[in-house]
Tab-separated table of C-alpha atoms and ligand atoms in Angstrom:
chain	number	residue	atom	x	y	z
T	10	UNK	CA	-5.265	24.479	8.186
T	11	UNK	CA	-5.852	20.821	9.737
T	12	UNK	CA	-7.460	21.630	12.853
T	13	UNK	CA	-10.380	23.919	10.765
T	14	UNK	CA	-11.593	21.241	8.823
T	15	UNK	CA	-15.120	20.858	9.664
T	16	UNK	CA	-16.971	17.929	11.087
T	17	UNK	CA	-20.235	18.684	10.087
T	18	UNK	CA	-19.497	18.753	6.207
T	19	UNK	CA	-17.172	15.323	6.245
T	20	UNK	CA	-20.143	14.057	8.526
T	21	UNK	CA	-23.040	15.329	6.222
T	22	UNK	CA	-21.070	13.891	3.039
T	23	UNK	CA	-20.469	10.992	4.626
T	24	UNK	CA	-23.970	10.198	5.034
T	25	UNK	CA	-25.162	11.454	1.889
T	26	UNK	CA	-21.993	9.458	0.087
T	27	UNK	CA	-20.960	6.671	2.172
T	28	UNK	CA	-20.631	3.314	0.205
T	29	UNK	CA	-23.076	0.801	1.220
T	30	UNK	CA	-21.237	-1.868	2.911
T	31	UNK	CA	-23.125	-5.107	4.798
T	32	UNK	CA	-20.691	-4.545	7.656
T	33	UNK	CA	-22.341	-0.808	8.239
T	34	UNK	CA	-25.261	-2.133	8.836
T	35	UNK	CA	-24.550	-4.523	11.705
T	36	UNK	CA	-23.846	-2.943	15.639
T	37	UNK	CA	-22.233	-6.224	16.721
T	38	UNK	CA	-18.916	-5.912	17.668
T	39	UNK	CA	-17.923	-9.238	16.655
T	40	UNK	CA	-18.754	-8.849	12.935
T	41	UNK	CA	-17.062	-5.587	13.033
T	42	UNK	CA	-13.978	-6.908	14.065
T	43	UNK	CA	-14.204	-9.332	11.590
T	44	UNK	CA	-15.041	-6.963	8.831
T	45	UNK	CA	-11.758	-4.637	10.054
T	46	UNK	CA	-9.335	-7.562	10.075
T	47	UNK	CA	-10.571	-8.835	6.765
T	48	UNK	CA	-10.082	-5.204	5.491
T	49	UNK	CA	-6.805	-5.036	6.733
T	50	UNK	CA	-5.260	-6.583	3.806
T	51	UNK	CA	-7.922	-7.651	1.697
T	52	UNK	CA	-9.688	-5.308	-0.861
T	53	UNK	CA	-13.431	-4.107	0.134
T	54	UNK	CA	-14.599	-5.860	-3.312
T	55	UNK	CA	-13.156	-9.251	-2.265
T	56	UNK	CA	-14.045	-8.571	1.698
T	57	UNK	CA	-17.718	-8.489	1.506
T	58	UNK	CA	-17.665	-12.195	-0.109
T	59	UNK	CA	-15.248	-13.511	2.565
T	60	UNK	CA	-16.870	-11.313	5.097
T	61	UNK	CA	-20.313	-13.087	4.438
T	62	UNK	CA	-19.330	-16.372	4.189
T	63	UNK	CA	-17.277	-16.093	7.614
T	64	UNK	CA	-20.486	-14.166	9.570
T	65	UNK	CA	-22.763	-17.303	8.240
T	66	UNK	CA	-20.460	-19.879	9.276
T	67	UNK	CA	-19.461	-17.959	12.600
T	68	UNK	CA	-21.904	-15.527	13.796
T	69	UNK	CA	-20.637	-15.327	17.361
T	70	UNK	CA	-17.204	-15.798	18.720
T	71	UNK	CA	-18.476	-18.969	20.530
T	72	UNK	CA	-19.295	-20.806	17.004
T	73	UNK	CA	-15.811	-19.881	15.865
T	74	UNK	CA	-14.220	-21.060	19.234
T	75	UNK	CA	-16.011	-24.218	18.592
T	76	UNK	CA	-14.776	-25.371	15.112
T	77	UNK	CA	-11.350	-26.583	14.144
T	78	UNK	CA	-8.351	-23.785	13.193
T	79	UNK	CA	-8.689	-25.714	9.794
T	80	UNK	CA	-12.182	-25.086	9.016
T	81	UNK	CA	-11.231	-20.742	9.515
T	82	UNK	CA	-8.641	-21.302	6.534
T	83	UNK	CA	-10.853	-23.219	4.402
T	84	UNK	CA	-13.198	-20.183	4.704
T	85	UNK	CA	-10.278	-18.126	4.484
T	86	UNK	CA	-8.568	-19.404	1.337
T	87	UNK	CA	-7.924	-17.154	-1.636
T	88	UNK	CA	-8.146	-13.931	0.897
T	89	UNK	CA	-4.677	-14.176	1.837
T	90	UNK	CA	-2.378	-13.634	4.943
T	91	UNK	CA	-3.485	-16.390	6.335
T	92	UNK	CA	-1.839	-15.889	9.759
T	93	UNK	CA	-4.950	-13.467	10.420
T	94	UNK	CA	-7.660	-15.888	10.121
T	95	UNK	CA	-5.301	-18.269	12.402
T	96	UNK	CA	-4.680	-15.225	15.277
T	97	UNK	CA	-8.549	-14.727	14.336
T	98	UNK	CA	-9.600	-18.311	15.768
T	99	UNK	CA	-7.159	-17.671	18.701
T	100	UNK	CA	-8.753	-14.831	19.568
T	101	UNK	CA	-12.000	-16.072	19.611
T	102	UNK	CA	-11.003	-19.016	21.898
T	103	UNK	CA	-9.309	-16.210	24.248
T	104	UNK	CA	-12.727	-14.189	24.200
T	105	UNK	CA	-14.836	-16.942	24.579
T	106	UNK	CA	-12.354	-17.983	28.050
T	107	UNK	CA	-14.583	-17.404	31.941
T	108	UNK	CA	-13.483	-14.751	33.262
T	109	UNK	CA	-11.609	-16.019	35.776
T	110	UNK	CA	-9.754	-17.906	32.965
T	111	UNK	CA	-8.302	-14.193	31.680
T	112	UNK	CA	-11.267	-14.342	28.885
T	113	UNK	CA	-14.699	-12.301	28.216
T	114	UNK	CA	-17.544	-15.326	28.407
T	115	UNK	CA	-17.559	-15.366	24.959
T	116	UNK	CA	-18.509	-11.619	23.849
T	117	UNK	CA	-15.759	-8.942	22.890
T	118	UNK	CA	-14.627	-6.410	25.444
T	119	UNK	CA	-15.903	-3.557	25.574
T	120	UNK	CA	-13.010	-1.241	25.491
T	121	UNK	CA	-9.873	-0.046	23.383
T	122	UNK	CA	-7.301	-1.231	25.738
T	123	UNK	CA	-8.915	-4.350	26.264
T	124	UNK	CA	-9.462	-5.249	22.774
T	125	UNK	CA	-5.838	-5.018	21.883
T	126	UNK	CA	-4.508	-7.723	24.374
T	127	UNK	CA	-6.261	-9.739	21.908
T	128	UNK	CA	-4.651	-12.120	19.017
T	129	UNK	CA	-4.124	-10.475	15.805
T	130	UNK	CA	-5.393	-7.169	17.100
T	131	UNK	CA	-3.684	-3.973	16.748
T	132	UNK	CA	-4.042	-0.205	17.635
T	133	UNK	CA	-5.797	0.566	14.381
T	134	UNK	CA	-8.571	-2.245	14.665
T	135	UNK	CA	-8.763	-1.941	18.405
T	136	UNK	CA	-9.783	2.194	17.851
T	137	UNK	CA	-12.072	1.170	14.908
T	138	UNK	CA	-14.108	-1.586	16.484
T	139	UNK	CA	-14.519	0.863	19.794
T	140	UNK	CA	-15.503	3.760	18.302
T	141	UNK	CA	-17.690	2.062	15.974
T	142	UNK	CA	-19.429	-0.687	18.035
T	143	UNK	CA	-19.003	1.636	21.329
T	144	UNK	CA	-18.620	5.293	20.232
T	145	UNK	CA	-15.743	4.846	22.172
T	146	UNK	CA	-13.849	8.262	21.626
T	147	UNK	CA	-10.656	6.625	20.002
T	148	UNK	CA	-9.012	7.878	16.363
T	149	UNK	CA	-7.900	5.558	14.024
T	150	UNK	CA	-5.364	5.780	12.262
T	151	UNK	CA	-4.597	3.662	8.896
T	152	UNK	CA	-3.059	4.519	5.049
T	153	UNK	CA	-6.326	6.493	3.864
T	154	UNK	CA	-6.070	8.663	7.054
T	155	UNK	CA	-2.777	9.169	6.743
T	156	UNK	CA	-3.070	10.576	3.369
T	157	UNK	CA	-5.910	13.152	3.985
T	158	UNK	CA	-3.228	13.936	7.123
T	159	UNK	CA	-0.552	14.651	4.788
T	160	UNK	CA	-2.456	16.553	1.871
T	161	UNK	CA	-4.793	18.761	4.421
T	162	UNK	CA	-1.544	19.648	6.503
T	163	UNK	CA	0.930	19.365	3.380
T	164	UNK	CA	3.242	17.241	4.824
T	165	UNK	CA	5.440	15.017	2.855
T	166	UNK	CA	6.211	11.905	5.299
T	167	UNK	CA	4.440	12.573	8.239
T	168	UNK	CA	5.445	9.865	11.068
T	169	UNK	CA	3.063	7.454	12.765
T	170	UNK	CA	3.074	9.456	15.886
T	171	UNK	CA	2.018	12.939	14.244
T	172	UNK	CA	-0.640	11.385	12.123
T	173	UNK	CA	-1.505	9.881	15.680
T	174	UNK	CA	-1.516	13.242	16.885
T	175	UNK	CA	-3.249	14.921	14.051
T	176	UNK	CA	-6.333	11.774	13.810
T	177	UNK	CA	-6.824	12.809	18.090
T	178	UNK	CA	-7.028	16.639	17.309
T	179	UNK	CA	-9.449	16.309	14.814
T	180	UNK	CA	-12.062	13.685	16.260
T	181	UNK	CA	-15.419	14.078	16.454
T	182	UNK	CA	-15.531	12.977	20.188
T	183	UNK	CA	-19.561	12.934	19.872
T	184	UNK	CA	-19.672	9.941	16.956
T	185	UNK	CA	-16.287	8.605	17.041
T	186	UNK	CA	-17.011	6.008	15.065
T	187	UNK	CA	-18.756	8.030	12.062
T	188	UNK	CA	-15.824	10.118	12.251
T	189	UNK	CA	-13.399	7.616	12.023
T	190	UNK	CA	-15.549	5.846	8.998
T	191	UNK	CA	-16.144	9.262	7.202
T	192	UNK	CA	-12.120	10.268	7.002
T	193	UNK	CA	-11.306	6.384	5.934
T	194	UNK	CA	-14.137	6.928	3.398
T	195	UNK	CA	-12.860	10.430	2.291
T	196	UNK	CA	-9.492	8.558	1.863
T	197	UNK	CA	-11.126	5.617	-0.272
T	198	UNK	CA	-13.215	7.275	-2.608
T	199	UNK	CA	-12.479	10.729	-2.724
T	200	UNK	CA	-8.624	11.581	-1.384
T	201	UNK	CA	-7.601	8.643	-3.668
T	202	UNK	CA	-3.728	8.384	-3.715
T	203	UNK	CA	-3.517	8.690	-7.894
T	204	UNK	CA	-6.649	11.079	-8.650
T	205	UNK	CA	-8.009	13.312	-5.500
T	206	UNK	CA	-11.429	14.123	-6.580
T	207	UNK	CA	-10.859	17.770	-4.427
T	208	UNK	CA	-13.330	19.404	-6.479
T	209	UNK	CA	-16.231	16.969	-4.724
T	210	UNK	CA	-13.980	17.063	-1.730
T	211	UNK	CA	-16.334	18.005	1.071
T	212	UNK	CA	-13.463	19.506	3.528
T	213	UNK	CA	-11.398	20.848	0.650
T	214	UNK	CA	-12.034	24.635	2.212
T	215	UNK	CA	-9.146	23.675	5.666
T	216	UNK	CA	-6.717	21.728	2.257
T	217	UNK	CA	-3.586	23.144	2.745
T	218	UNK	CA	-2.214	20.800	-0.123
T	219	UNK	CA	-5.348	20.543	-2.241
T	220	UNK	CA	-3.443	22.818	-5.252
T	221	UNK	CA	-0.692	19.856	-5.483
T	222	UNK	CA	-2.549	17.143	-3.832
T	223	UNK	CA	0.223	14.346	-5.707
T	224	UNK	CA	3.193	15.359	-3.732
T	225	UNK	CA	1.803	14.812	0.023
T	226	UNK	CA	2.302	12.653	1.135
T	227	UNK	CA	5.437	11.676	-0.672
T	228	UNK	CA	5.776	7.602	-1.855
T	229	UNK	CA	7.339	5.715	0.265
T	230	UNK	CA	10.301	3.479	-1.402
T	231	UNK	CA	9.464	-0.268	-0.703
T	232	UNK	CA	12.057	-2.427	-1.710
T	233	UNK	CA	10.406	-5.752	-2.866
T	234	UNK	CA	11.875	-8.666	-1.907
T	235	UNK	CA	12.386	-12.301	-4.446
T	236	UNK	CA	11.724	-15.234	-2.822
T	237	UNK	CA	12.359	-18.622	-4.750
T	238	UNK	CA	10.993	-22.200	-3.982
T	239	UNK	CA	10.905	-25.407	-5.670
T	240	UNK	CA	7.955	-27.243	-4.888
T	241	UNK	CA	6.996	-30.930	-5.826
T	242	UNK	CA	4.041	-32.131	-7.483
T	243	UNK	CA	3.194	-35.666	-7.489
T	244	UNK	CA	-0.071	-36.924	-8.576
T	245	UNK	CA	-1.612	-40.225	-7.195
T	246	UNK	CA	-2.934	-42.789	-9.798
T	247	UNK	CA	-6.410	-40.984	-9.666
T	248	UNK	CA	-4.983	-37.734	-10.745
T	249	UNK	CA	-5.244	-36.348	-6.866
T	250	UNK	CA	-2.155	-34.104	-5.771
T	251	UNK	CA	0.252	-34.984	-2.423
T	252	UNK	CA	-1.286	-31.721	-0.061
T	253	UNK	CA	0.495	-31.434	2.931
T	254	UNK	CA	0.180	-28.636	5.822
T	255	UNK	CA	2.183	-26.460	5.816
T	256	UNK	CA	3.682	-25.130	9.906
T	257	UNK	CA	2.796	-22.445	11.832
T	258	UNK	CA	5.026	-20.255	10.518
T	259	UNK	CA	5.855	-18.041	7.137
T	260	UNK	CA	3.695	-16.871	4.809
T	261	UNK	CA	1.543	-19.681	3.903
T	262	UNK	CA	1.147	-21.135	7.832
T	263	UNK	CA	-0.939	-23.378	8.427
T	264	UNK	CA	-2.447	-23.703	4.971
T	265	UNK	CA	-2.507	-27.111	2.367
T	266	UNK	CA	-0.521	-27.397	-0.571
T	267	UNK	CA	2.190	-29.377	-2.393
T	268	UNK	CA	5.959	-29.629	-0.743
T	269	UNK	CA	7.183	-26.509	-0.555
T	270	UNK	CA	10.831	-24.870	0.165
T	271	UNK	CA	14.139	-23.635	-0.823
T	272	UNK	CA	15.904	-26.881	-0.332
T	273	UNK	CA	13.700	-29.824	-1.901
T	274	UNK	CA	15.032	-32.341	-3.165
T	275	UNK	CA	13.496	-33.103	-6.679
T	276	UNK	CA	15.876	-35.949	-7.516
T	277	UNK	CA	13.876	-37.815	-10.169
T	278	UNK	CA	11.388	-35.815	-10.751
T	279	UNK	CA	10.289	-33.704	-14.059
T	280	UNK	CA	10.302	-30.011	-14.454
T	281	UNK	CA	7.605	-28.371	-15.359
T	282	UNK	CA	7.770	-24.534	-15.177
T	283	UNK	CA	8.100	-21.785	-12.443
T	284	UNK	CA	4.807	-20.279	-11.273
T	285	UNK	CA	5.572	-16.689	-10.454
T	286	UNK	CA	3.141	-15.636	-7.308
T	287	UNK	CA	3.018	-11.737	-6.010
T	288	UNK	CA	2.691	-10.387	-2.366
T	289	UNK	CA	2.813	-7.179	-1.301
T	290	UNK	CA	6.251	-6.796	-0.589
T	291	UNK	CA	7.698	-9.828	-1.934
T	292	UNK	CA	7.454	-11.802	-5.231
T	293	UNK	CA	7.736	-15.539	-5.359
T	294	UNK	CA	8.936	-17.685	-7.838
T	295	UNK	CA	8.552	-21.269	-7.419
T	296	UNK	CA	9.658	-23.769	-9.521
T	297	UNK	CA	7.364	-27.068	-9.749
T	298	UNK	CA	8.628	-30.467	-10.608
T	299	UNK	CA	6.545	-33.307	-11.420
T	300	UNK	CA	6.440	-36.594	-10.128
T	301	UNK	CA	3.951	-39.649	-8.747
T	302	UNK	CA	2.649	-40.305	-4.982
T	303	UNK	CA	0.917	-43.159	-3.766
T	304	UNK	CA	-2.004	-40.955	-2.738
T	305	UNK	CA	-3.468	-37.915	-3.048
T	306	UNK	CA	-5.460	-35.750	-1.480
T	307	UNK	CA	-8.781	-34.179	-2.647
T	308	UNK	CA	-8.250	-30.277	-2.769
T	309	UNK	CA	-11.334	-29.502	-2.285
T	310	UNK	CA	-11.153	-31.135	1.145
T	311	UNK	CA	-8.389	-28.437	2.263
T	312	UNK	CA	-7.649	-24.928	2.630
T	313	UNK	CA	-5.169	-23.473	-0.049
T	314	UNK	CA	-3.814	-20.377	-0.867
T	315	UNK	CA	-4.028	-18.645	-4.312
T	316	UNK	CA	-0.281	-19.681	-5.403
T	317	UNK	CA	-0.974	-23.490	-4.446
T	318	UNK	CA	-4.082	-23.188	-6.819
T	319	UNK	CA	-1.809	-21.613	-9.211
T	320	UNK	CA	0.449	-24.082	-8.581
T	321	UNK	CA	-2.068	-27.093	-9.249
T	322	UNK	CA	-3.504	-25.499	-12.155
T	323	UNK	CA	-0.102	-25.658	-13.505
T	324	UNK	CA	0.175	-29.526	-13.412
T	325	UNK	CA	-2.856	-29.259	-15.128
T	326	UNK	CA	-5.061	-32.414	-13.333
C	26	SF4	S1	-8.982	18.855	-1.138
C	26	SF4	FE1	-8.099	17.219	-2.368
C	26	SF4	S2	-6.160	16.765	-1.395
C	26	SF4	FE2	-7.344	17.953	0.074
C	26	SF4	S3	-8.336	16.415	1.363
C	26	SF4	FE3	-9.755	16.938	-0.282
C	26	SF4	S4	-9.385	15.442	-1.930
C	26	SF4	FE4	-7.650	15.372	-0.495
């Protein structure tokens, strides 16, 4: 059962099999927390190129602090959710605070607690960044973890609290933040949702699902939602696009792109086809009508999202 499975074979394939990631070989705190929030939502593949670019540009939480919200989304752009590289920048302006001001003098706290009063982080980075900056003694808990859960303990929708539960009960107290790394990584490569690998599955012996690994746990049912937009895309007489910035809220806060919304008024204007954009839980459809402006903006210049490049490539300048 759950609480046999041994530490010292996930630990010893771990080391042997661990992936070799830039962010493992780094023990500052800051560019762990920035590898864990770009991981949150963005695939490992596509994290280590954002993940680079943003530890060159901002290798400390002061240089971050320092630049302008709209230099992080430039950075940012194509990596989507852009609301965490905004709650990013206010964290690092909270951090980098005196401490009389409620802040850290610019380096992270040192703690669990502490690092989840912080912008944009939540009880799954907080644990991760402690236990592997700090070896602070702190499970984790995310999707891959809760899998392994669910299969080792053959549960079919195990609840946030007893994965909670189970994640605490198993630690590795010693080298939290191995631990943590080595059941993610289990969940990654080997525990994989559509083919479990449990005949290279180093803690397959304590598997109490491991003969019909598919069922646990079972899928959840997402229902996606269908969002649809008309958006408005004027060129200038040099072939440069109207960009404007988009507000601090929904899905695309804060980033550049052509008028955007479910009420725009594209009196006039030409249509030219519906560019069809997927997020996780939602699918957009926008439809994009052309038109002139009397200037443009270079895109370069700006940060954009993947559907406003999809959208430009559609007007085709
Ligand atoms: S034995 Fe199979 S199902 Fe069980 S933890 Fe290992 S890979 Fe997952």
């Amino acid at each position: 059962m759950s609480e046999h499975l041994s530490h010292s074979a996930l630990l010893a394939w771990y080391a042997e099999s661990k992936r070799d990631l830039p962010w493992r070989h780094t023990d500052d705190p800051w560019k762990i927390l920035l590898s864990e929030i770009l991981l949150q939502q963005t695939q490992v593949s596509r994290g280590i190129h954002y993940w680079q670019k943003l530890v060159e540009r901002f290798p400390t939480p002061q240089s971050m602090a320092d630049a302008e919200v709209d230099e992080v989304l430039h950075l940012w752009q194509g990596a989507g959710y852009y609301s965490r590289a905004r709650r990013l920048h206010a964290l690092s302006i909270q951090v980098c605070l005196s401490i009389t001001e409620g802040g850290y003098d610019g380096s992270l706290p040192l703690t669990a607690p502490e690092l989840l009063t912080l912008p944009g982080v939540g009880p799954y980075t907080a644990a991760a960044v402690a236990s592997i900056a700090y070896g602070e003694p702190v499970a984790c808990v995310d999707g891959n973890i809760r899998r392994v859960m669910a299969r080792q303990s053959k549960r079919l929708d195990p609840s946030l609290k007893e994965v909670e539960a189970w994640a605490n009960k198993v630690l590795y107290r010693d080298d939290a933040g191995d631990w943590n790394q080595a059941l993610m990584e289990l969940g990654a490569t080997v525990c994989t949702p559509k083919r479990p690998l449990c005949g290279q599955c180093p803690v397959s012996s304590s598997c109490a699902g491991k003969s019909s690994p598919l069922l646990f746990p079972q899928p959840k049912k997402t229902k996606r939602k269908r969002l649809d937009l008309k958006c408005t895309l004027r060129f200038d007489a040099n072939g440069l696009p109207e960009l404007v910035q988009r507000g601090d809220d929904g899905i695309l806060a804060g980033m550049w792109g052509p008028p955007m919304g479910d009420a725009i008024d594209v009196t006039g204007l030409e249509y030219v086809g519906i560019v069809e954009h997927t997020l996780s839980h939602r699918d957009i459809f926008v439809e994009v009508w052309h038109g002139s402006c009397p200037r443009g903006t270079e895109p370069s210049t700006v940060a954009l999202s993947s559907l406003d490049r999809k959208i430009l490539a559609l007007g085709g300048e």
